[in-house]
Amino acid sequence: MGNVASVGLSIPEGKVGCYYCRFQQESLLEMATLESDINAPEYVVCFLGGSEKGLELFRLELDKYIQNLKINLDLEQKNLEACVSPYLRSWFEDAICPIQRVVQLFQDKLASLLHAALSYTPVEVKNADERTEKDISRFLAAASLQGLVQEGTMTSLCIAMTEEQHKSMVIDCSGSQPQLHNAGSNRFCEDWMQAFVNGAEGGNPFLFRQILENFKLKAIQDINNLKRFIRQAEMNHYALFKCYLFLKNCGSGDILLKIVKVKHAEMPEARNVVTVLEEFMRETSVA
């Protein structure tokens, strides 16, 4: 794991974020362990860009970037300069810019991508070049609630969504604009899509990541609020009505109800409340 700090530059009031990581080659480290007279060389990699807070948002991506660098070093024992230099030069494009590129590519269709990430809908990408396919995969991973929702709940939700829909969302990148099939959306994702589109004018990749983190934070807050309302509704009919109003007005009731349904599957009282809410929501959508 690397660290992130703020570094002052020689220009007036110039400060940038600095990600730095020290590591050793795995293959040489093993040799040094076996033969005590061999010292495995150590390397320090530094990436400068944006602000300390900006780079902190991408620390997991940068840690993974360093892991891939270690793999390249282990594979290429000779001519390290030719192997390492091109890889290091592309760190910003490869680790920081994928979210920005996806926003620029999808624009107003980004709401469906956010909906797929939030609902754990399987996504299939067709006719895309390697970089675009990786960018979409990274965006979906960054936008999902993985790590914020319990792993068991997340796995159950993935299974439930797959069984319910039977279809993946398909993204066809054969044209100048991606075409989406079996796509879903809701008002919550539409509102956040607008925040991304508005942020695109400045072209700051760190801003897009911050918007994405705020999107996930709001989703988690809504889930926790709904769970609290459901606990109250187990004993209070007025609280049940509050649950219904919350689901109706939050803009993402379709997804939130599925998430809490999975979480409360083993709790009979809560399950009854969720069943009633599902009926209310179904009647409202029909009406």
PDB file of C-alpha atoms in Angstrom:
ATOM      1  CA  MET A   1       0.000   0.000   0.000  1.00  0.00           C
ATOM      2  CA  GLY A   2       1.198   3.482  -0.828  1.00  0.00           C
ATOM      3  CA  ASN A   3       0.808   6.753   1.024  1.00  0.00           C
ATOM      4  CA  VAL A   4      -0.440  10.163  -0.073  1.00  0.00           C
ATOM      5  CA  ALA A   5       1.008  13.488   1.048  1.00  0.00           C
ATOM      6  CA  SER A   6       1.064  17.124  -0.020  1.00  0.00           C
ATOM      7  CA  VAL A   7       4.299  18.394  -1.586  1.00  0.00           C
ATOM      8  CA  GLY A   8       5.291  22.027  -2.011  1.00  0.00           C
ATOM      9  CA  LEU A   9       6.760  23.150  -5.336  1.00  0.00           C
ATOM     10  CA  SER A  10       9.248  25.933  -6.050  1.00  0.00           C
ATOM     11  CA  ILE A  11       6.607  28.058  -7.792  1.00  0.00           C
ATOM     12  CA  PRO A  12       4.712  30.453  -5.496  1.00  0.00           C
ATOM     13  CA  GLU A  13       1.839  28.773  -3.633  1.00  0.00           C
ATOM     14  CA  GLY A  14       2.455  25.613  -5.625  1.00  0.00           C
ATOM     15  CA  LYS A  15       1.362  22.406  -3.907  1.00  0.00           C
ATOM     16  CA  VAL A  16       0.454  19.066  -5.441  1.00  0.00           C
ATOM     17  CA  GLY A  17      -0.590  15.661  -4.191  1.00  0.00           C
ATOM     18  CA  CYS A  18       2.124  13.011  -4.018  1.00  0.00           C
ATOM     19  CA  TYR A  19       1.416   9.297  -3.982  1.00  0.00           C
ATOM     20  CA  TYR A  20       4.530   7.328  -3.012  1.00  0.00           C
ATOM     21  CA  CYS A  21       5.197   3.644  -2.506  1.00  0.00           C
ATOM     22  CA  ARG A  22       8.303   1.633  -1.603  1.00  0.00           C
ATOM     23  CA  PHE A  23       8.591  -1.958  -2.742  1.00  0.00           C
ATOM     24  CA  GLN A  24      10.976  -4.759  -3.701  1.00  0.00           C
ATOM     25  CA  GLN A  25      10.858  -7.199  -6.594  1.00  0.00           C
ATOM     26  CA  GLU A  26       9.218 -10.419  -5.428  1.00  0.00           C
ATOM     27  CA  SER A  27      11.615 -12.701  -7.348  1.00  0.00           C
ATOM     28  CA  LEU A  28      14.762 -10.983  -6.018  1.00  0.00           C
ATOM     29  CA  LEU A  29      13.287 -10.834  -2.511  1.00  0.00           C
ATOM     30  CA  GLU A  30      12.873 -14.622  -2.561  1.00  0.00           C
ATOM     31  CA  MET A  31      16.489 -15.050  -3.700  1.00  0.00           C
ATOM     32  CA  ALA A  32      17.696 -12.728  -0.938  1.00  0.00           C
ATOM     33  CA  THR A  33      15.799 -14.802   1.617  1.00  0.00           C
ATOM     34  CA  LEU A  34      17.451 -17.990   0.410  1.00  0.00           C
ATOM     35  CA  GLU A  35      20.949 -16.490   0.111  1.00  0.00           C
ATOM     36  CA  SER A  36      21.758 -14.088   2.916  1.00  0.00           C
ATOM     37  CA  ASP A  37      24.598 -12.370   1.000  1.00  0.00           C
ATOM     38  CA  ILE A  38      22.186 -11.098  -1.707  1.00  0.00           C
ATOM     39  CA  ASN A  39      20.411  -7.788  -1.094  1.00  0.00           C
ATOM     40  CA  ALA A  40      17.154  -7.306  -2.972  1.00  0.00           C
ATOM     41  CA  PRO A  41      17.048  -3.765  -4.422  1.00  0.00           C
ATOM     42  CA  GLU A  42      14.336  -1.441  -3.180  1.00  0.00           C
ATOM     43  CA  TYR A  43      12.377   0.974  -5.341  1.00  0.00           C
ATOM     44  CA  VAL A  44      10.402   4.097  -4.533  1.00  0.00           C
ATOM     45  CA  VAL A  45       7.757   5.276  -7.001  1.00  0.00           C
ATOM     46  CA  CYS A  46       6.202   8.744  -6.746  1.00  0.00           C
ATOM     47  CA  PHE A  47       3.243  10.115  -8.696  1.00  0.00           C
ATOM     48  CA  LEU A  48       2.598  13.883  -8.563  1.00  0.00           C
ATOM     49  CA  GLY A  49      -0.733  15.373  -9.571  1.00  0.00           C
ATOM     50  CA  GLY A  50      -3.837  17.172  -8.392  1.00  0.00           C
ATOM     51  CA  SER A  51      -4.117  17.654  -4.639  1.00  0.00           C
ATOM     52  CA  GLU A  52      -3.524  15.431  -1.629  1.00  0.00           C
ATOM     53  CA  LYS A  53      -7.280  14.943  -1.233  1.00  0.00           C
ATOM     54  CA  GLY A  54      -7.665  14.222  -4.963  1.00  0.00           C
ATOM     55  CA  LEU A  55      -5.018  11.495  -5.060  1.00  0.00           C
ATOM     56  CA  GLU A  56      -6.367   9.986  -1.828  1.00  0.00           C
ATOM     57  CA  LEU A  57      -9.607   9.208  -3.700  1.00  0.00           C
ATOM     58  CA  PHE A  58      -7.619   7.094  -6.171  1.00  0.00           C
ATOM     59  CA  ARG A  59      -5.326   5.325  -3.724  1.00  0.00           C
ATOM     60  CA  LEU A  60      -6.774   1.851  -4.388  1.00  0.00           C
ATOM     61  CA  GLU A  61      -6.298   2.339  -8.143  1.00  0.00           C
ATOM     62  CA  LEU A  62      -2.715   3.529  -7.608  1.00  0.00           C
ATOM     63  CA  ASP A  63      -1.951   0.597  -5.281  1.00  0.00           C
ATOM     64  CA  LYS A  64      -3.138  -1.746  -8.029  1.00  0.00           C
ATOM     65  CA  TYR A  65      -1.042   0.158 -10.560  1.00  0.00           C
ATOM     66  CA  ILE A  66       2.055  -0.460  -8.421  1.00  0.00           C
ATOM     67  CA  GLN A  67       1.173  -4.163  -8.122  1.00  0.00           C
ATOM     68  CA  ASN A  68       1.130  -4.423 -11.916  1.00  0.00           C
ATOM     69  CA  LEU A  69       4.464  -2.602 -12.032  1.00  0.00           C
ATOM     70  CA  LYS A  70       5.952  -5.215  -9.676  1.00  0.00           C
ATOM     71  CA  ILE A  71       4.679  -7.967 -11.964  1.00  0.00           C
ATOM     72  CA  ASN A  72       6.327  -6.286 -14.961  1.00  0.00           C
ATOM     73  CA  LEU A  73       9.609  -5.980 -13.058  1.00  0.00           C
ATOM     74  CA  ASP A  74       9.548  -9.665 -12.143  1.00  0.00           C
ATOM     75  CA  LEU A  75       8.892 -10.656 -15.755  1.00  0.00           C
ATOM     76  CA  GLU A  76      11.513  -8.311 -17.199  1.00  0.00           C
ATOM     77  CA  GLN A  77      14.822  -8.830 -15.392  1.00  0.00           C
ATOM     78  CA  LYS A  78      16.866  -7.067 -18.069  1.00  0.00           C
ATOM     79  CA  ASN A  79      16.465  -3.696 -19.737  1.00  0.00           C
ATOM     80  CA  LEU A  80      14.241  -2.357 -16.966  1.00  0.00           C
ATOM     81  CA  GLU A  81      14.351   1.185 -18.325  1.00  0.00           C
ATOM     82  CA  ALA A  82      12.595   0.207 -21.567  1.00  0.00           C
ATOM     83  CA  CYS A  83      10.046  -1.815 -19.624  1.00  0.00           C
ATOM     84  CA  VAL A  84       9.274   0.561 -16.777  1.00  0.00           C
ATOM     85  CA  SER A  85       9.458   4.068 -18.279  1.00  0.00           C
ATOM     86  CA  PRO A  86       6.468   3.784 -20.680  1.00  0.00           C
ATOM     87  CA  TYR A  87       4.386   2.205 -17.924  1.00  0.00           C
ATOM     88  CA  LEU A  88       5.179   4.984 -15.449  1.00  0.00           C
ATOM     89  CA  ARG A  89       4.521   7.724 -17.995  1.00  0.00           C
ATOM     90  CA  SER A  90       0.940   6.521 -18.529  1.00  0.00           C
ATOM     91  CA  TRP A  91      -0.058   6.391 -14.834  1.00  0.00           C
ATOM     92  CA  PHE A  92      -2.386   9.399 -14.984  1.00  0.00           C
ATOM     93  CA  GLU A  93      -4.223   8.246 -18.107  1.00  0.00           C
ATOM     94  CA  ASP A  94      -4.534   4.664 -16.883  1.00  0.00           C
ATOM     95  CA  ALA A  95      -5.306   5.128 -13.174  1.00  0.00           C
ATOM     96  CA  ILE A  96      -6.960   8.554 -12.852  1.00  0.00           C
ATOM     97  CA  CYS A  97      -8.812   9.277 -16.104  1.00  0.00           C
ATOM     98  CA  PRO A  98     -11.088   6.206 -16.710  1.00  0.00           C
ATOM     99  CA  ILE A  99     -14.072   7.732 -14.851  1.00  0.00           C
ATOM    100  CA  GLN A 100     -13.734  10.985 -16.805  1.00  0.00           C
ATOM    101  CA  ARG A 101     -13.563   9.132 -20.130  1.00  0.00           C
ATOM    102  CA  VAL A 102     -16.718   7.132 -19.297  1.00  0.00           C
ATOM    103  CA  VAL A 103     -18.615  10.312 -18.372  1.00  0.00           C
ATOM    104  CA  GLN A 104     -17.593  11.939 -21.654  1.00  0.00           C
ATOM    105  CA  LEU A 105     -18.501   8.821 -23.653  1.00  0.00           C
ATOM    106  CA  PHE A 106     -21.927   8.116 -22.111  1.00  0.00           C
ATOM    107  CA  GLN A 107     -23.082  11.661 -21.257  1.00  0.00           C
ATOM    108  CA  ASP A 108     -26.881  11.529 -20.625  1.00  0.00           C
ATOM    109  CA  LYS A 109     -26.836   7.714 -20.861  1.00  0.00           C
ATOM    110  CA  LEU A 110     -24.662   7.613 -17.748  1.00  0.00           C
ATOM    111  CA  ALA A 111     -27.802   7.287 -15.591  1.00  0.00           C
ATOM    112  CA  SER A 112     -28.293   3.714 -16.825  1.00  0.00           C
ATOM    113  CA  LEU A 113     -24.679   2.860 -15.955  1.00  0.00           C
ATOM    114  CA  LEU A 114     -25.144   4.275 -12.446  1.00  0.00           C
ATOM    115  CA  HIS A 115     -28.392   2.294 -12.092  1.00  0.00           C
ATOM    116  CA  ALA A 116     -26.643  -0.930 -13.143  1.00  0.00           C
ATOM    117  CA  ALA A 117     -23.833  -0.347 -10.620  1.00  0.00           C
ATOM    118  CA  LEU A 118     -26.239   0.438  -7.786  1.00  0.00           C
ATOM    119  CA  SER A 119     -28.555  -2.515  -8.512  1.00  0.00           C
ATOM    120  CA  TYR A 120     -25.755  -5.037  -9.225  1.00  0.00           C
ATOM    121  CA  THR A 121     -27.180  -5.670 -12.682  1.00  0.00           C
ATOM    122  CA  PRO A 122     -24.792  -7.735 -14.858  1.00  0.00           C
ATOM    123  CA  VAL A 123     -23.298  -5.657 -17.690  1.00  0.00           C
ATOM    124  CA  GLU A 124     -22.034  -7.018 -21.017  1.00  0.00           C
ATOM    125  CA  VAL A 125     -19.863  -4.809 -23.245  1.00  0.00           C
ATOM    126  CA  LYS A 126     -19.713  -5.535 -26.986  1.00  0.00           C
ATOM    127  CA  ASN A 127     -17.613  -4.171 -29.879  1.00  0.00           C
ATOM    128  CA  ALA A 128     -15.443  -1.991 -27.631  1.00  0.00           C
ATOM    129  CA  ASP A 129     -11.676  -1.528 -27.752  1.00  0.00           C
ATOM    130  CA  GLU A 130      -9.694  -2.853 -24.800  1.00  0.00           C
ATOM    131  CA  ARG A 131      -9.289   0.512 -23.064  1.00  0.00           C
ATOM    132  CA  THR A 132     -13.001   1.399 -23.293  1.00  0.00           C
ATOM    133  CA  GLU A 133     -14.016  -2.009 -21.942  1.00  0.00           C
ATOM    134  CA  LYS A 134     -11.614  -1.613 -19.006  1.00  0.00           C
ATOM    135  CA  ASP A 135     -12.839   1.944 -18.383  1.00  0.00           C
ATOM    136  CA  ILE A 136     -16.477   0.797 -18.176  1.00  0.00           C
ATOM    137  CA  SER A 137     -15.543  -2.075 -15.852  1.00  0.00           C
ATOM    138  CA  ARG A 138     -13.608   0.284 -13.563  1.00  0.00           C
ATOM    139  CA  PHE A 139     -16.460   2.787 -13.510  1.00  0.00           C
ATOM    140  CA  LEU A 140     -18.977   0.103 -12.529  1.00  0.00           C
ATOM    141  CA  ALA A 141     -16.665  -1.158  -9.769  1.00  0.00           C
ATOM    142  CA  ALA A 142     -16.071   2.378  -8.460  1.00  0.00           C
ATOM    143  CA  ALA A 143     -19.810   3.229  -8.544  1.00  0.00           C
ATOM    144  CA  SER A 144     -21.008   0.055  -6.812  1.00  0.00           C
ATOM    145  CA  LEU A 145     -21.510  -0.191  -3.063  1.00  0.00           C
ATOM    146  CA  GLN A 146     -18.885  -2.915  -2.793  1.00  0.00           C
ATOM    147  CA  GLY A 147     -17.050  -2.468   0.504  1.00  0.00           C
ATOM    148  CA  LEU A 148     -19.857  -0.295   1.888  1.00  0.00           C
ATOM    149  CA  VAL A 149     -22.511  -3.019   1.992  1.00  0.00           C
ATOM    150  CA  GLN A 150     -21.775  -6.286   3.821  1.00  0.00           C
ATOM    151  CA  GLU A 151     -20.215  -8.872   1.524  1.00  0.00           C
ATOM    152  CA  GLY A 152     -22.863 -11.533   2.218  1.00  0.00           C
ATOM    153  CA  THR A 153     -25.647  -9.058   1.440  1.00  0.00           C
ATOM    154  CA  MET A 154     -23.904  -7.996  -1.754  1.00  0.00           C
ATOM    155  CA  THR A 155     -23.520 -11.598  -2.951  1.00  0.00           C
ATOM    156  CA  SER A 156     -27.182 -12.375  -2.197  1.00  0.00           C
ATOM    157  CA  LEU A 157     -28.253  -9.205  -3.986  1.00  0.00           C
ATOM    158  CA  CYS A 158     -26.205 -10.082  -7.082  1.00  0.00           C
ATOM    159  CA  ILE A 159     -27.874 -13.514  -7.182  1.00  0.00           C
ATOM    160  CA  ALA A 160     -31.336 -12.011  -6.628  1.00  0.00           C
ATOM    161  CA  MET A 161     -30.903  -9.407  -9.370  1.00  0.00           C
ATOM    162  CA  THR A 162     -29.571 -11.962 -11.843  1.00  0.00           C
ATOM    163  CA  GLU A 163     -32.438 -14.375 -11.162  1.00  0.00           C
ATOM    164  CA  GLU A 164     -35.022 -11.609 -11.367  1.00  0.00           C
ATOM    165  CA  GLN A 165     -33.879  -9.994 -14.587  1.00  0.00           C
ATOM    166  CA  HIS A 166     -32.489 -12.981 -16.496  1.00  0.00           C
ATOM    167  CA  LYS A 167     -30.841 -10.436 -18.789  1.00  0.00           C
ATOM    168  CA  SER A 168     -27.674  -8.414 -18.628  1.00  0.00           C
ATOM    169  CA  MET A 169     -27.576  -4.794 -19.631  1.00  0.00           C
ATOM    170  CA  VAL A 170     -25.805  -4.793 -23.000  1.00  0.00           C
ATOM    171  CA  ILE A 171     -23.574  -1.901 -24.089  1.00  0.00           C
ATOM    172  CA  ASP A 172     -22.831  -1.856 -27.812  1.00  0.00           C
ATOM    173  CA  CYS A 173     -19.844   0.377 -28.628  1.00  0.00           C
ATOM    174  CA  SER A 174     -19.769  -0.255 -32.391  1.00  0.00           C
ATOM    175  CA  GLY A 175     -20.948   3.299 -33.190  1.00  0.00           C
ATOM    176  CA  SER A 176     -19.732   6.745 -32.192  1.00  0.00           C
ATOM    177  CA  GLN A 177     -22.114   6.670 -29.208  1.00  0.00           C
ATOM    178  CA  PRO A 178     -22.732   3.561 -27.052  1.00  0.00           C
ATOM    179  CA  GLN A 179     -26.138   1.937 -27.508  1.00  0.00           C
ATOM    180  CA  LEU A 180     -27.747   0.408 -24.417  1.00  0.00           C
ATOM    181  CA  HIS A 181     -30.118  -2.571 -24.351  1.00  0.00           C
ATOM    182  CA  ASN A 182     -32.115  -3.831 -21.328  1.00  0.00           C
ATOM    183  CA  ALA A 183     -31.094  -0.653 -19.522  1.00  0.00           C
ATOM    184  CA  GLY A 184     -32.808   0.642 -16.406  1.00  0.00           C
ATOM    185  CA  SER A 185     -32.815   3.982 -14.643  1.00  0.00           C
ATOM    186  CA  ASN A 186     -34.587   5.966 -11.941  1.00  0.00           C
ATOM    187  CA  ARG A 187     -34.902   9.573 -10.787  1.00  0.00           C
ATOM    188  CA  PHE A 188     -32.035   9.218  -8.292  1.00  0.00           C
ATOM    189  CA  CYS A 189     -29.602   8.148 -11.025  1.00  0.00           C
ATOM    190  CA  GLU A 190     -30.932  10.769 -13.440  1.00  0.00           C
ATOM    191  CA  ASP A 191     -30.249  13.514 -10.896  1.00  0.00           C
ATOM    192  CA  TRP A 192     -26.708  12.310 -10.267  1.00  0.00           C
ATOM    193  CA  MET A 193     -26.091  11.905 -14.006  1.00  0.00           C
ATOM    194  CA  GLN A 194     -26.822  15.627 -14.307  1.00  0.00           C
ATOM    195  CA  ALA A 195     -24.178  16.355 -11.665  1.00  0.00           C
ATOM    196  CA  PHE A 196     -21.605  14.454 -13.749  1.00  0.00           C
ATOM    197  CA  VAL A 197     -22.618  16.200 -16.975  1.00  0.00           C
ATOM    198  CA  ASN A 198     -22.389  19.605 -15.296  1.00  0.00           C
ATOM    199  CA  GLY A 199     -18.945  18.711 -13.926  1.00  0.00           C
ATOM    200  CA  ALA A 200     -17.743  17.724 -17.404  1.00  0.00           C
ATOM    201  CA  GLU A 201     -17.383  21.385 -18.363  1.00  0.00           C
ATOM    202  CA  GLY A 202     -14.359  21.782 -16.092  1.00  0.00           C
ATOM    203  CA  GLY A 203     -12.738  18.525 -17.229  1.00  0.00           C
ATOM    204  CA  ASN A 204     -11.263  17.705 -13.795  1.00  0.00           C
ATOM    205  CA  PRO A 205     -10.922  13.906 -13.283  1.00  0.00           C
ATOM    206  CA  PHE A 206     -10.638  14.334  -9.508  1.00  0.00           C
ATOM    207  CA  LEU A 207     -14.002  16.126  -9.440  1.00  0.00           C
ATOM    208  CA  PHE A 208     -15.713  13.172 -11.151  1.00  0.00           C
ATOM    209  CA  ARG A 209     -14.381  10.778  -8.519  1.00  0.00           C
ATOM    210  CA  GLN A 210     -15.604  13.060  -5.728  1.00  0.00           C
ATOM    211  CA  ILE A 211     -19.079  13.185  -7.328  1.00  0.00           C
ATOM    212  CA  LEU A 212     -19.044   9.375  -7.526  1.00  0.00           C
ATOM    213  CA  GLU A 213     -18.135   9.082  -3.832  1.00  0.00           C
ATOM    214  CA  ASN A 214     -20.954  11.511  -2.940  1.00  0.00           C
ATOM    215  CA  PHE A 215     -23.353   9.421  -5.063  1.00  0.00           C
ATOM    216  CA  LYS A 216     -22.479   6.277  -3.095  1.00  0.00           C
ATOM    217  CA  LEU A 217     -22.610   8.109   0.236  1.00  0.00           C
ATOM    218  CA  LYS A 218     -26.146   9.353  -0.493  1.00  0.00           C
ATOM    219  CA  ALA A 219     -27.227   5.826  -1.515  1.00  0.00           C
ATOM    220  CA  ILE A 220     -25.881   4.394   1.760  1.00  0.00           C
ATOM    221  CA  GLN A 221     -27.637   7.125   3.752  1.00  0.00           C
ATOM    222  CA  ASP A 222     -30.932   6.303   2.018  1.00  0.00           C
ATOM    223  CA  ILE A 223     -30.480   2.583   2.728  1.00  0.00           C
ATOM    224  CA  ASN A 224     -29.808   3.267   6.420  1.00  0.00           C
ATOM    225  CA  ASN A 225     -32.821   5.592   6.652  1.00  0.00           C
ATOM    226  CA  LEU A 226     -35.078   2.976   5.066  1.00  0.00           C
ATOM    227  CA  LYS A 227     -33.781   0.280   7.420  1.00  0.00           C
ATOM    228  CA  ARG A 228     -34.548   2.538  10.388  1.00  0.00           C
ATOM    229  CA  PHE A 229     -38.066   3.217   9.092  1.00  0.00           C
ATOM    230  CA  ILE A 230     -38.661  -0.498   8.584  1.00  0.00           C
ATOM    231  CA  ARG A 231     -37.625  -1.283  12.184  1.00  0.00           C
ATOM    232  CA  GLN A 232     -40.110   1.347  13.377  1.00  0.00           C
ATOM    233  CA  ALA A 233     -42.817   0.039  11.016  1.00  0.00           C
ATOM    234  CA  GLU A 234     -42.697  -3.408  12.614  1.00  0.00           C
ATOM    235  CA  MET A 235     -44.714  -1.920  15.502  1.00  0.00           C
ATOM    236  CA  ASN A 236     -46.186   1.286  14.089  1.00  0.00           C
ATOM    237  CA  HIS A 237     -48.544   1.673  11.124  1.00  0.00           C
ATOM    238  CA  TYR A 238     -47.759   5.370  10.762  1.00  0.00           C
ATOM    239  CA  ALA A 239     -44.059   4.460  10.399  1.00  0.00           C
ATOM    240  CA  LEU A 240     -45.094   2.064   7.636  1.00  0.00           C
ATOM    241  CA  PHE A 241     -46.691   4.974   5.822  1.00  0.00           C
ATOM    242  CA  LYS A 242     -43.472   6.982   6.344  1.00  0.00           C
ATOM    243  CA  CYS A 243     -41.563   4.093   4.716  1.00  0.00           C
ATOM    244  CA  TYR A 244     -43.852   4.248   1.726  1.00  0.00           C
ATOM    245  CA  LEU A 245     -43.501   8.029   1.364  1.00  0.00           C
ATOM    246  CA  PHE A 246     -39.724   7.758   1.654  1.00  0.00           C
ATOM    247  CA  LEU A 247     -39.543   5.083  -1.062  1.00  0.00           C
ATOM    248  CA  LYS A 248     -41.853   7.094  -3.286  1.00  0.00           C
ATOM    249  CA  ASN A 249     -39.922  10.354  -2.937  1.00  0.00           C
ATOM    250  CA  CYS A 250     -36.258   9.274  -2.714  1.00  0.00           C
ATOM    251  CA  GLY A 251     -36.018   8.510  -6.438  1.00  0.00           C
ATOM    252  CA  SER A 252     -34.405   5.113  -5.939  1.00  0.00           C
ATOM    253  CA  GLY A 253     -37.132   3.137  -4.173  1.00  0.00           C
ATOM    254  CA  ASP A 254     -36.929   0.263  -6.674  1.00  0.00           C
ATOM    255  CA  ILE A 255     -33.314  -0.501  -5.754  1.00  0.00           C
ATOM    256  CA  LEU A 256     -33.479   0.318  -2.031  1.00  0.00           C
ATOM    257  CA  LEU A 257     -36.398  -2.035  -1.503  1.00  0.00           C
ATOM    258  CA  LYS A 258     -34.496  -4.904  -3.160  1.00  0.00           C
ATOM    259  CA  ILE A 259     -31.427  -4.252  -0.986  1.00  0.00           C
ATOM    260  CA  VAL A 260     -33.331  -4.235   2.319  1.00  0.00           C
ATOM    261  CA  LYS A 261     -35.389  -7.236   1.178  1.00  0.00           C
ATOM    262  CA  VAL A 262     -32.172  -9.246   0.864  1.00  0.00           C
ATOM    263  CA  LYS A 263     -30.842  -7.935   4.204  1.00  0.00           C
ATOM    264  CA  HIS A 264     -34.055  -8.771   6.082  1.00  0.00           C
ATOM    265  CA  ALA A 265     -34.767 -12.119   4.407  1.00  0.00           C
ATOM    266  CA  GLU A 266     -34.223 -13.999   7.689  1.00  0.00           C
ATOM    267  CA  MET A 267     -36.287 -11.622   9.845  1.00  0.00           C
ATOM    268  CA  PRO A 268     -40.048 -12.464   9.710  1.00  0.00           C
ATOM    269  CA  GLU A 269     -41.328  -9.130  11.102  1.00  0.00           C
ATOM    270  CA  ALA A 270     -39.232  -7.034   8.732  1.00  0.00           C
ATOM    271  CA  ARG A 271     -40.054  -9.386   5.848  1.00  0.00           C
ATOM    272  CA  ASN A 272     -43.762  -8.708   6.370  1.00  0.00           C
ATOM    273  CA  VAL A 273     -43.162  -4.947   6.256  1.00  0.00           C
ATOM    274  CA  VAL A 274     -41.128  -5.270   3.045  1.00  0.00           C
ATOM    275  CA  THR A 275     -43.885  -7.389   1.469  1.00  0.00           C
ATOM    276  CA  VAL A 276     -46.490  -4.701   2.225  1.00  0.00           C
ATOM    277  CA  LEU A 277     -44.181  -1.988   0.838  1.00  0.00           C
ATOM    278  CA  GLU A 278     -43.660  -3.984  -2.344  1.00  0.00           C
ATOM    279  CA  GLU A 279     -47.434  -4.178  -2.818  1.00  0.00           C
ATOM    280  CA  PHE A 280     -47.819  -0.427  -2.248  1.00  0.00           C
ATOM    281  CA  MET A 281     -45.033   0.372  -4.727  1.00  0.00           C
ATOM    282  CA  ARG A 282     -46.464  -2.039  -7.299  1.00  0.00           C
ATOM    283  CA  GLU A 283     -49.929  -0.483  -7.037  1.00  0.00           C
ATOM    284  CA  THR A 284     -48.442   3.018  -7.359  1.00  0.00           C
ATOM    285  CA  SER A 285     -46.471   2.107 -10.500  1.00  0.00           C
ATOM    286  CA  VAL A 286     -49.577   0.528 -12.073  1.00  0.00           C
ATOM    287  CA  ALA A 287     -51.672   3.571 -11.220  1.00  0.00           C
TER     288      ALA A 287
END
